[in-house]
Amino acid sequence: MGLSEKTITVAVVGSVKSGKTTLVENLLAKAGVIDKPGKVESKNTVSDFDPFEQERQISINLTVEPLVWKNVKINFLDTPGFLDFKMDSMSAIKFSDAVLFVVDGSSDIGVTTEMLWDYYLNLEQKKPALFFLNKMDKAEADQSRVVDQIRSLLSNRAAPLSVHANDKVVSVFDDLSGLPEELRNAAAEYKEMVLDAVAEADDVVLEKYLSGEEITQEELGRCFKSAMANGDFFPIMAGSCINDSGLEKVLDFLSENVSPLPVPDFPNADTVGIVLKTYMDPYVGRISVIKMLKGSLTTGSQLWNPDTEQLITIPKVSFIVGKKIVDAETVAAPDIGAIVKVEELATNSVLCTPNVKVDVPRLDVPQPLLPKAIEPKTKSDQEKLLSSLHKIQTEDPSFIVFYDREMKQTVIEVQGEMQLNAILGKLHDRYHVEVTLAPREVPYRETIKGRAQAQGRYVKQTGGHGQYGVVFIEIWPTERSAGYEFEDAIFGGAIPNNYIPSVDKGIRERMSKGVIAGYPVVDVHVKLFDGKYHPVDSSDMAFQIAGSLAFQEAFMNAKPILLEPIYKITIKVPEELVGDIMGDINARRGRVLGISAEGKWQVITAEVPYAEIIEYAKDFMSITGGRGIYNTEFVRYEEVPPNIAEQIIEKRKAILEKEKAE
């Protein structure tokens, strides 16, 4: 690409179908990186190379698209529009020098834009952000309406730098005499918005503005840079990718007004980088896209991965355009490069100078909220399934996979249905694993509310050595979450000391299998106060069985109950959705703990049984239209209402009987 005077990274984010990929494609063509722009519908864009992306005509991965414009290298980070893949968008925003929000000028700003804007505003490090109103060539495009949306929903410090007229983009600071009166009036209004936002950034310009004097382009540029850096001005630009209008102005503005952000100092570390994205290419192998924060990445260099505590020799460094690899001698900060075939690296990995401790900002991983049980259709594929999911997780750590031994389920927790479909698509197409999905089972618990005594007797005569063990126990509930307590209250040698641990073991085994529904027993105190033994026939096994039998009988007489996990849920939604959310929480047996304001959001905290929110991700999207976020956190176990517990127990017994029969 030739030498450049500076290198900047620009995150391109926005809602589905706003035209992000098409914009980047056309910018690449404008800069001469590609001969002509590809089309999403033709499945030939630089960005969308994943089969799932091409089939659905949507982006699901962060991709790097570099170009050079007027001696400035710009790394565009094209990102997904679906919130299921928001981690990639968040990563791009966090590790970019500026953020370009793409908005469909013929529609509205979109839910994804609104949610990512909130993430952008809450970054510790301020950085410039601007908007590009795409599709302004369409008959239904309405710049005034979309500008009003941006200013009311996102920031009143946003202001348009141009108007779109007859497939041309006209700066509000140009001669407007040739425009229709309606556009002249709009441009004059926009000009005042811009000056109101930026004039305070420079005392000289402010004085000129207040006195009505003409402000030079140089002075404006100085104000733009300062106001954008401080988060006081968010330019709105207009155009159309299809008609090639406004694109050159976007490149000019970025190259002139965006500079690399200063990065935190890393004392004693000469080299620091972070892996923004990992791709598993069937031909090339593992491709790790790395953003250099300090120093240079060179072929043959040795760097430290603090996560795996491994020293890694870099086999070869490259630049990357989409998934195309271009050999490079070195990749220096703040540029973005790629490392191929290094298995020790994954998305969010850090590489740094060996033997140096560094505190590196990491990618933010959103909490996955939709759990599903996933099993291979062929039992022999179980190991292959887990291995394949691990490889997919290397690319996208925003989902979780684990095996629940208690419920005997492999569980996958994802962001939503679209991400789940993408994972299933990769399992099928790339790894040839067919799977079935089932609901996630709720990990209920059993305990007691009362007190009871029972005898456990295991006596068996077989002609030779028999089995003999008799125990007497009393049980009662402990405090919630106190766990299991065993009390040895044997006096006078009723049971020899060497058999008492056997009684304890038998009780523990019975507790692990449950009594009323096959769920583990918790929060019970067991007092062993008497027993009988035989000098010849008693054994460890006899006392284990006796302990188990005694516990089972005492448990059934001590008012057994079922416990369910309770989760705290924190929900952020616009004020107009509070009523719908509250009603839904109440319908889920939830308890609202409080409501507070946080900027434009209302924050609702509540406690809800886990059984009622397993599928909440889908319902929440339906209620809010995506205009909201939530997270959950386990709090404690509580008693299940008797009528519901009865249904759960009957259903569970039927499952256990079926498993036993098989």
XYZ file of C-alpha atoms in Angstrom:
662
model
C 0.000 0.000 0.000
C 2.998 2.292 0.128
C 4.235 4.595 2.831
C 1.743 6.623 4.860
C 2.169 9.548 7.196
C -0.162 8.103 9.812
C -2.265 5.016 10.460
C -5.747 5.168 11.949
C -8.385 2.543 12.712
C -12.070 3.295 12.144
C -14.849 1.032 13.437
C -17.786 0.820 11.021
C -20.887 -0.067 13.026
C -24.640 0.133 12.716
C -27.851 -1.816 12.331
C -28.624 -4.658 9.949
C -29.085 -3.608 6.312
C -27.783 -0.086 6.922
C -25.111 -0.739 4.291
C -21.911 -1.036 6.339
C -20.331 -3.727 4.177
C -21.406 -1.985 0.973
C -19.917 1.271 2.240
C -16.561 -0.310 3.067
C -16.562 -2.145 -0.267
C -17.080 1.106 -2.160
C -14.440 2.919 -0.100
C -11.945 0.172 -1.001
C -12.765 0.639 -4.670
C -12.537 4.424 -4.331
C -9.011 4.047 -2.914
C -7.984 1.556 -5.595
C -7.607 -1.472 -3.297
C -10.079 -3.431 -5.452
C -11.035 -2.891 -9.096
C -14.730 -2.583 -8.475
C -16.987 -2.963 -5.434
C -18.589 -6.331 -4.821
C -22.207 -6.748 -3.821
C -23.638 -8.477 -0.762
C -26.370 -10.107 -2.846
C -23.738 -11.371 -5.305
C -21.742 -12.930 -2.440
C -18.492 -11.378 -3.652
C -17.649 -8.692 -1.096
C -14.268 -8.584 0.608
C -15.857 -8.586 4.068
C -18.484 -11.313 3.901
C -16.486 -14.461 3.136
C -18.076 -16.829 5.664
C -20.601 -19.240 4.019
C -23.219 -18.341 6.653
C -22.727 -14.630 5.860
C -23.075 -15.220 2.135
C -26.150 -17.402 2.527
C -27.961 -14.985 4.855
C -26.475 -11.831 3.270
C -25.504 -10.475 6.683
C -22.194 -9.963 8.491
C -21.376 -12.084 11.523
C -17.634 -11.373 11.820
C -15.358 -8.412 12.376
C -13.138 -7.972 9.315
C -10.233 -5.619 8.583
C -10.287 -3.637 5.324
C -7.237 -1.335 5.000
C -6.745 1.382 2.399
C -4.514 4.416 1.895
C -6.086 7.809 1.195
C -3.952 10.907 0.769
C -0.976 9.287 2.522
C -3.118 8.146 5.467
C -3.612 4.435 6.072
C -7.128 3.737 7.318
C -7.970 0.312 8.751
C -11.739 -0.001 8.455
C -13.248 -2.585 10.822
C -16.453 -3.836 9.238
C -18.746 -5.286 11.911
C -21.984 -7.299 12.219
C -25.335 -5.561 12.510
C -27.092 -8.212 14.582
C -26.857 -7.752 18.337
C -26.160 -11.493 18.678
C -22.676 -10.671 17.385
C -22.251 -7.424 19.272
C -18.969 -8.531 20.823
C -17.238 -7.938 17.482
C -18.808 -4.487 17.210
C -17.824 -3.654 20.784
C -14.265 -4.834 20.126
C -14.023 -2.642 17.033
C -15.329 0.384 18.928
C -12.995 -0.145 21.876
C -9.808 -0.582 19.828
C -10.438 2.005 17.115
C -9.386 5.633 16.838
C -12.829 6.716 15.652
C -16.278 5.186 15.204
C -18.343 5.574 12.035
C -22.034 4.845 12.653
C -23.777 3.930 9.391
C -27.480 4.790 9.313
C -30.075 3.972 6.670
C -31.310 7.410 5.574
C -34.460 5.852 4.117
C -35.405 4.143 7.381
C -34.312 4.994 10.929
C -31.221 4.718 13.121
C -32.001 1.135 14.161
C -31.795 -0.698 17.464
C -28.198 -1.847 17.050
C -27.015 1.714 16.501
C -28.823 2.839 19.630
C -27.328 0.058 21.769
C -23.785 0.425 20.410
C -23.968 4.171 20.920
C -24.626 3.532 24.599
C -21.560 1.259 24.724
C -19.485 3.926 22.954
C -20.534 6.624 25.432
C -19.472 4.488 28.381
C -15.927 3.851 27.169
C -13.207 5.033 29.526
C -11.260 6.569 26.652
C -13.023 9.276 24.653
C -12.730 9.093 20.893
C -14.325 10.758 17.856
C -17.574 9.408 16.427
C -19.448 10.416 13.298
C -22.473 9.324 11.306
C -22.911 8.468 7.647
C -26.493 8.652 6.362
C -26.509 6.026 3.613
C -29.108 5.343 0.879
C -29.936 9.029 0.493
C -30.637 8.341 -3.211
C -33.832 6.488 -2.309
C -37.170 8.232 -2.795
C -38.154 7.575 0.826
C -34.903 9.002 2.221
C -35.483 11.860 4.650
C -32.386 13.512 6.060
C -34.279 15.867 8.344
C -36.200 13.029 10.006
C -33.102 10.885 10.598
C -31.085 13.862 11.878
C -33.867 14.588 14.366
C -33.735 10.932 15.492
C -29.985 11.050 16.013
C -30.150 14.294 17.964
C -33.092 13.219 20.147
C -32.147 9.578 20.803
C -28.337 9.743 20.747
C -26.865 13.228 21.153
C -27.905 16.827 20.531
C -24.224 17.509 19.847
C -24.616 15.714 16.520
C -24.931 18.022 13.513
C -24.901 17.567 9.704
C -21.947 18.816 7.668
C -23.773 18.371 4.372
C -27.088 17.995 2.608
C -27.936 15.536 -0.153
C -29.384 17.087 -3.305
C -29.818 15.551 -6.765
C -27.385 12.701 -6.057
C -24.769 15.197 -4.913
C -23.493 16.065 -1.471
C -23.188 19.764 -0.699
C -21.323 21.082 2.353
C -23.328 23.387 4.579
C -20.306 25.744 4.463
C -20.316 25.945 0.638
C -22.209 28.353 -1.601
C -25.827 27.230 -1.250
C -27.410 29.656 -3.700
C -28.031 26.945 -6.290
C -30.056 24.749 -3.957
C -33.856 24.710 -3.728
C -35.191 26.961 -0.973
C -36.145 24.037 1.264
C -32.603 22.628 1.162
C -31.063 26.096 1.585
C -33.062 26.573 4.756
C -32.146 23.123 6.043
C -28.452 23.709 5.254
C -28.497 27.066 7.052
C -30.062 25.407 10.092
C -27.490 22.604 10.014
C -24.662 25.130 9.749
C -25.856 26.813 12.944
C -26.013 23.396 14.656
C -22.414 22.697 13.685
C -21.131 26.078 14.837
C -23.048 25.828 18.114
C -21.327 22.489 18.760
C -17.751 23.359 17.761
C -17.221 27.098 18.292
C -16.466 26.762 22.004
C -13.493 24.546 21.176
C -11.482 27.625 20.120
C -11.659 31.070 21.735
C -10.855 32.897 18.489
C -13.518 31.027 16.563
C -16.049 31.556 19.348
C -15.463 35.305 19.247
C -15.835 35.338 15.457
C -18.998 33.251 15.671
C -20.616 35.496 18.263
C -19.744 38.618 16.296
C -20.925 37.160 12.981
C -17.503 37.134 11.308
C -16.523 34.595 8.631
C -14.705 31.520 9.930
C -11.973 30.006 7.755
C -11.760 26.340 6.751
C -8.518 26.015 8.698
C -10.174 27.362 11.840
C -13.144 25.038 11.321
C -10.861 22.040 10.936
C -9.095 22.920 14.160
C -12.430 23.157 15.956
C -13.659 19.881 14.464
C -10.656 17.963 15.752
C -10.801 19.447 19.236
C -14.585 19.172 19.682
C -14.685 15.602 18.333
C -11.825 14.498 20.575
C -13.666 15.855 23.620
C -17.008 14.295 22.663
C -18.610 17.692 22.052
C -19.319 17.250 18.335
C -20.497 14.297 16.274
C -20.510 15.103 12.531
C -23.311 13.763 10.356
C -22.418 13.147 6.723
C -24.784 12.082 3.947
C -24.485 10.130 0.732
C -25.172 6.932 -1.145
C -22.922 3.944 -1.755
C -24.888 2.892 -4.817
C -24.613 6.305 -6.490
C -21.083 6.934 -5.232
C -22.082 10.201 -3.569
C -20.431 11.523 -0.424
C -17.859 8.721 -0.192
C -14.866 10.832 -1.097
C -15.912 13.381 1.505
C -15.959 10.626 4.152
C -12.401 9.595 3.282
C -11.233 13.217 3.211
C -12.816 13.969 6.574
C -11.390 10.899 8.280
C -7.875 11.386 6.914
C -7.836 15.069 7.904
C -9.592 14.999 11.277
C -8.824 11.655 12.940
C -5.469 10.820 14.514
C -4.230 7.727 16.353
C -5.313 7.794 19.974
C -2.642 7.693 22.656
C -2.478 4.268 24.266
C -1.715 3.520 27.910
C 1.969 3.245 28.640
C 3.240 -0.260 29.255
C 6.357 0.167 31.434
C 9.208 -2.203 30.576
C 7.242 -3.751 27.692
C 8.619 -3.046 24.247
C 5.852 -4.896 22.417
C 2.142 -5.278 23.235
C -0.695 -6.491 21.011
C -4.169 -7.966 21.353
C -5.978 -10.457 19.115
C -9.165 -8.766 17.912
C -10.441 -11.758 15.965
C -9.523 -15.329 15.083
C -10.661 -17.129 11.951
C -10.445 -20.873 11.304
C -9.755 -21.065 7.580
C -10.071 -24.580 6.053
C -7.058 -23.985 3.795
C -4.819 -21.504 5.630
C -5.532 -22.658 9.188
C -5.864 -20.377 12.197
C -5.640 -16.672 11.370
C -5.213 -14.303 14.336
C -5.918 -10.629 13.617
C -3.799 -8.578 15.994
C -3.984 -4.889 16.880
C -0.556 -3.607 17.867
C -0.710 -1.306 20.885
C 3.027 -0.801 21.279
C 6.157 -1.793 19.383
C 6.396 -4.001 16.311
C 5.548 -7.518 15.297
C 8.200 -9.175 13.140
C 8.767 -12.625 11.692
C 10.774 -14.788 14.052
C 10.212 -12.626 17.130
C 9.414 -14.330 20.422
C 6.532 -12.978 22.489
C 4.749 -14.040 25.669
C 1.107 -15.126 25.931
C 0.233 -14.365 29.593
C -3.036 -16.343 29.394
C -1.360 -19.637 28.526
C 2.024 -18.665 30.011
C 3.731 -19.702 26.804
C 6.570 -18.227 24.808
C 5.479 -18.044 21.183
C 7.731 -17.742 18.175
C 5.988 -15.742 15.451
C 6.339 -17.797 12.242
C 5.339 -15.020 9.839
C 3.555 -11.677 10.037
C 1.106 -10.399 7.465
C -1.377 -7.700 6.677
C -4.956 -8.788 6.109
C -7.704 -7.591 3.756
C -10.897 -9.487 4.564
C -9.424 -12.980 4.704
C -6.721 -12.337 2.108
C -3.244 -12.601 3.596
C -0.507 -10.247 2.375
C 3.081 -10.871 3.496
C 4.663 -8.122 5.584
C 8.133 -7.518 6.990
C 6.772 -5.895 10.128
C 3.535 -4.646 11.642
C 4.100 -1.627 13.885
C 1.743 0.042 16.349
C -0.895 1.349 15.904
C -1.401 -0.830 12.824
C -3.307 -4.116 12.506
C -1.748 -7.307 11.158
C -2.229 -11.041 11.195
C -0.427 -14.154 12.434
C -1.126 -17.493 10.781
C -1.019 -21.019 12.217
C -0.316 -20.194 15.851
C -2.581 -22.559 17.797
C -1.858 -20.910 21.157
C -3.713 -17.739 20.159
C -7.454 -17.049 20.257
C -9.733 -14.032 20.190
C -8.844 -11.782 23.165
C -5.331 -13.236 23.565
C -2.499 -10.855 24.446
C 1.060 -10.943 23.122
C 3.778 -8.982 24.881
C 7.453 -8.761 25.734
C 8.558 -11.895 27.651
C 8.966 -11.765 31.439
C 7.098 -8.455 31.751
C 3.791 -7.982 33.539
C 1.403 -5.790 31.520
C -2.100 -4.579 32.274
C -3.718 -4.669 28.843
C -7.316 -3.585 28.195
C -9.253 -6.592 26.926
C -12.210 -7.133 24.648
C -15.525 -6.891 26.487
C -17.379 -10.218 26.381
C -21.161 -9.854 26.826
C -22.981 -12.355 28.999
C -24.670 -15.139 26.979
C -28.308 -15.371 28.015
C -29.923 -18.160 25.989
C -29.045 -21.716 27.175
C -29.714 -24.842 25.144
C -28.855 -28.479 25.626
C -26.938 -29.726 22.595
C -26.199 -33.348 21.739
C -24.797 -35.086 18.660
C -27.243 -37.220 16.709
C -24.634 -39.982 16.782
C -23.210 -40.807 20.216
C -19.818 -41.512 18.666
C -19.658 -37.809 17.707
C -19.744 -36.581 21.331
C -15.995 -35.947 21.504
C -16.020 -34.466 18.000
C -18.846 -32.119 19.007
C -16.962 -30.743 22.005
C -13.766 -30.364 19.993
C -15.614 -28.534 17.196
C -17.394 -26.200 19.615
C -14.056 -25.389 21.225
C -12.641 -24.398 17.830
C -15.656 -22.203 17.094
C -15.286 -20.663 20.555
C -11.692 -19.754 19.638
C -13.189 -17.432 17.030
C -16.090 -16.179 19.129
C -15.734 -16.338 22.927
C -19.156 -14.740 23.459
C -20.796 -18.147 23.903
C -20.126 -20.779 26.575
C -20.075 -24.579 26.436
C -19.955 -26.919 29.439
C -21.121 -30.345 30.502
C -23.661 -30.453 33.335
C -22.923 -33.754 35.064
C -25.932 -33.471 37.332
C -28.453 -33.022 34.511
C -26.347 -35.082 32.052
C -26.523 -32.345 29.433
C -23.975 -30.607 27.244
C -25.083 -26.992 27.562
C -24.376 -24.175 25.140
C -25.200 -20.624 26.239
C -25.464 -18.133 23.384
C -26.388 -14.490 22.788
C -29.485 -15.345 20.778
C -31.078 -17.415 18.033
C -28.991 -15.919 15.206
C -25.706 -16.766 16.911
C -27.011 -20.250 17.691
C -27.894 -20.764 14.017
C -24.427 -19.581 12.983
C -22.796 -22.077 15.360
C -25.017 -24.915 14.118
C -24.154 -23.933 10.546
C -20.422 -24.184 11.261
C -20.873 -27.531 13.005
C -22.682 -28.869 9.944
C -20.692 -27.291 7.097
C -17.193 -27.132 8.537
C -17.005 -30.013 11.006
C -19.765 -32.320 9.679
C -21.434 -32.788 13.051
C -25.220 -33.157 13.183
C -26.834 -32.185 16.481
C -30.155 -31.987 18.262
C -31.256 -29.255 20.649
C -33.337 -29.553 23.804
C -34.382 -27.173 26.589
C -31.883 -26.592 29.387
C -32.916 -28.533 32.494
C -33.317 -26.551 35.699
C -30.938 -27.704 38.477
C -33.504 -28.055 41.259
C -32.547 -29.117 44.782
C -34.297 -31.060 47.534
C -34.373 -30.247 51.242
C -36.636 -30.430 54.302
C -38.653 -28.052 56.452
C -39.249 -30.340 59.436
C -37.510 -32.694 61.838
C -37.652 -36.495 61.917
C -35.975 -39.637 63.251
C -35.564 -42.945 61.462
C -33.924 -46.326 61.735
C -31.847 -47.767 58.927
C -31.476 -51.524 59.080
C -29.503 -53.684 56.690
C -29.311 -57.285 57.887
C -28.634 -60.107 55.492
C -27.731 -63.701 56.399
C -26.296 -65.917 53.668
C -25.027 -68.939 55.558
C -21.477 -67.683 55.852
C -20.468 -64.108 56.651
C -23.578 -61.974 56.349
C -24.217 -58.241 56.408
C -25.249 -56.412 59.534
C -25.670 -52.691 60.169
C -28.295 -50.751 62.104
C -28.299 -46.974 62.577
C -30.588 -44.419 64.187
C -30.490 -40.850 62.927
C -32.316 -37.577 63.404
C -32.385 -34.888 60.695
C -33.420 -31.254 60.558
C -32.878 -28.321 58.160
C -29.846 -26.038 58.325
C -29.720 -22.416 57.243
C -30.147 -21.972 53.492
C -26.832 -22.551 51.682
C -25.190 -23.873 54.877
C -24.850 -27.258 53.206
C -24.716 -30.721 54.749
C -23.704 -31.232 58.364
C -22.987 -34.636 59.925
C -22.937 -35.030 63.726
C -21.470 -38.075 65.425
C -23.399 -38.495 68.704
C -22.635 -42.176 69.322
C -21.816 -43.078 72.927
C -20.721 -46.303 74.507
C -19.531 -47.946 71.317
C -22.998 -48.666 69.875
C -21.256 -48.392 66.510
C -17.488 -48.817 66.309
C -15.618 -45.663 65.247
C -14.364 -47.250 62.055
C -17.943 -47.680 60.753
C -19.154 -44.124 61.424
C -17.525 -42.700 58.239
C -19.367 -45.446 56.335
C -22.705 -44.170 57.650
C -21.728 -40.666 56.544
C -20.732 -41.941 53.101
C -24.018 -43.785 52.643
C -25.986 -40.656 53.548
C -23.949 -38.509 51.140
C -24.541 -40.958 48.305
C -28.276 -40.943 48.980
C -28.291 -37.146 49.066
C -26.493 -36.915 45.712
C -29.219 -39.028 44.069
C -32.135 -37.228 45.733
C -35.161 -38.707 47.446
C -38.375 -37.194 46.092
C -37.392 -36.321 42.514
C -33.809 -37.323 41.882
C -32.304 -33.889 42.571
C -29.413 -33.444 45.041
C -30.351 -32.864 48.678
C -28.913 -29.776 50.364
C -28.948 -27.923 53.687
C -29.593 -30.814 56.043
C -28.146 -31.618 59.473
C -27.885 -35.353 60.254
C -27.327 -36.572 63.802
C -26.203 -40.186 64.201
C -27.199 -41.026 67.789
C -27.472 -44.813 68.041
C -26.968 -48.096 66.245
C -26.118 -51.779 66.411
C -23.348 -53.870 64.970
C -22.299 -57.508 64.772
C -18.696 -58.470 65.524
C -18.575 -60.835 62.525
C -21.172 -59.697 59.965
C -20.864 -55.907 60.198
C -19.004 -54.195 57.338
C -18.451 -50.824 55.735
C -20.977 -51.706 53.034
C -23.640 -52.705 55.562
C -23.371 -49.399 57.405
C -23.340 -47.414 54.136
C -26.606 -49.047 53.098
C -28.104 -48.644 56.569
C -27.199 -44.939 56.583
C -28.746 -44.486 53.164
C -31.982 -46.267 54.189
C -32.260 -44.276 57.428
C -31.763 -40.983 55.625
C -34.352 -41.807 52.986
C -37.012 -42.631 55.565
C -36.230 -39.649 57.798
C -36.199 -37.309 54.804
C -39.687 -38.362 53.698
C -40.998 -37.738 57.233
C -39.363 -34.321 57.614
C -41.610 -32.304 55.274
C -39.533 -32.571 52.093
C -39.664 -29.674 49.651
C -38.207 -28.741 46.278
C -35.898 -25.735 45.882
C -35.353 -23.714 42.710
C -32.533 -21.337 41.748
C -33.405 -17.651 42.001
C -31.605 -15.158 39.786
C -31.227 -11.430 40.069
C -32.011 -9.795 36.756
C -30.988 -6.232 35.907
C -32.815 -4.733 32.943
C -32.151 -1.447 31.134
C -34.946 -0.198 28.876
C -36.425 3.119 27.725
C -39.065 4.557 30.028
C -41.947 3.706 27.694
C -41.191 -0.024 28.038
C -41.099 -0.141 31.852
C -44.760 -1.108 32.193
C -44.485 -4.022 29.766
C -41.340 -5.307 31.471
C -42.865 -5.051 34.960
C -45.967 -6.933 33.877
C -43.856 -9.660 32.296
C -41.710 -10.026 35.427
C -44.817 -10.434 37.588
C -46.139 -13.079 35.197
C -42.887 -14.998 35.691
C -43.305 -15.170 39.488
C -40.711 -12.432 39.826
C -40.283 -9.763 42.501
C -39.292 -6.258 41.470
C -36.651 -4.888 43.836
C -36.391 -1.386 42.496
C -36.303 1.035 39.569
C -33.748 3.778 38.994
C -32.790 6.181 36.211
C -29.497 5.939 34.338
C -29.331 8.587 31.640
C -32.089 7.871 29.141
C -32.542 4.350 30.545
C -34.722 3.018 33.317
C -32.950 0.283 35.274
C -35.208 -2.408 36.757
C -33.816 -4.924 39.227
C -35.816 -8.002 40.115
C -35.501 -11.564 41.366
C -36.966 -14.294 39.186
C -36.917 -18.109 39.309
C -34.425 -19.490 36.788
C -37.099 -21.754 35.317
C -38.996 -18.647 34.227
C -36.097 -16.963 32.391
C -34.410 -19.825 30.546
C -36.029 -18.647 27.300
C -36.205 -14.985 28.360
C -33.744 -13.789 25.696
C -36.264 -14.436 22.933
C -39.202 -13.012 24.860
C -37.201 -9.945 25.904
C -36.350 -9.227 22.272
C -40.027 -9.551 21.378
C -41.141 -7.171 24.150
C -38.479 -4.520 23.590
C -37.762 -4.861 19.888
C -34.129 -5.019 20.945
C -34.215 -1.629 22.685
C -32.859 -2.851 25.962
C -30.291 -5.069 27.625
C -30.251 -7.271 30.685
C -27.934 -9.512 32.649
C -28.527 -12.182 35.249
C -26.768 -13.390 38.367
C -27.492 -16.391 40.593
C -28.601 -15.333 44.080
C -29.867 -18.311 46.099
C -32.290 -21.235 46.229
C -35.909 -20.833 47.365
C -38.830 -23.180 47.914
C -40.902 -23.989 44.833
C -44.631 -23.315 45.364
C -46.327 -26.651 46.209
C -48.597 -26.770 43.149
C -45.665 -26.209 40.796
C -43.389 -28.546 42.762
C -45.915 -31.357 42.378
C -45.850 -31.007 38.576
C -42.044 -30.912 38.497
C -41.739 -34.017 40.689
C -44.180 -36.032 38.578
C -42.429 -35.051 35.362
C -39.021 -35.849 36.816
C -40.131 -39.250 38.097
C -41.412 -40.144 34.631
C -38.048 -39.214 33.094
C -36.115 -41.248 35.660
C -38.378 -44.266 35.143
C -37.853 -44.048 31.396
C -34.065 -43.818 31.827
C -34.139 -46.801 34.192
C -36.135 -48.851 31.697
C -33.677 -48.060 28.912
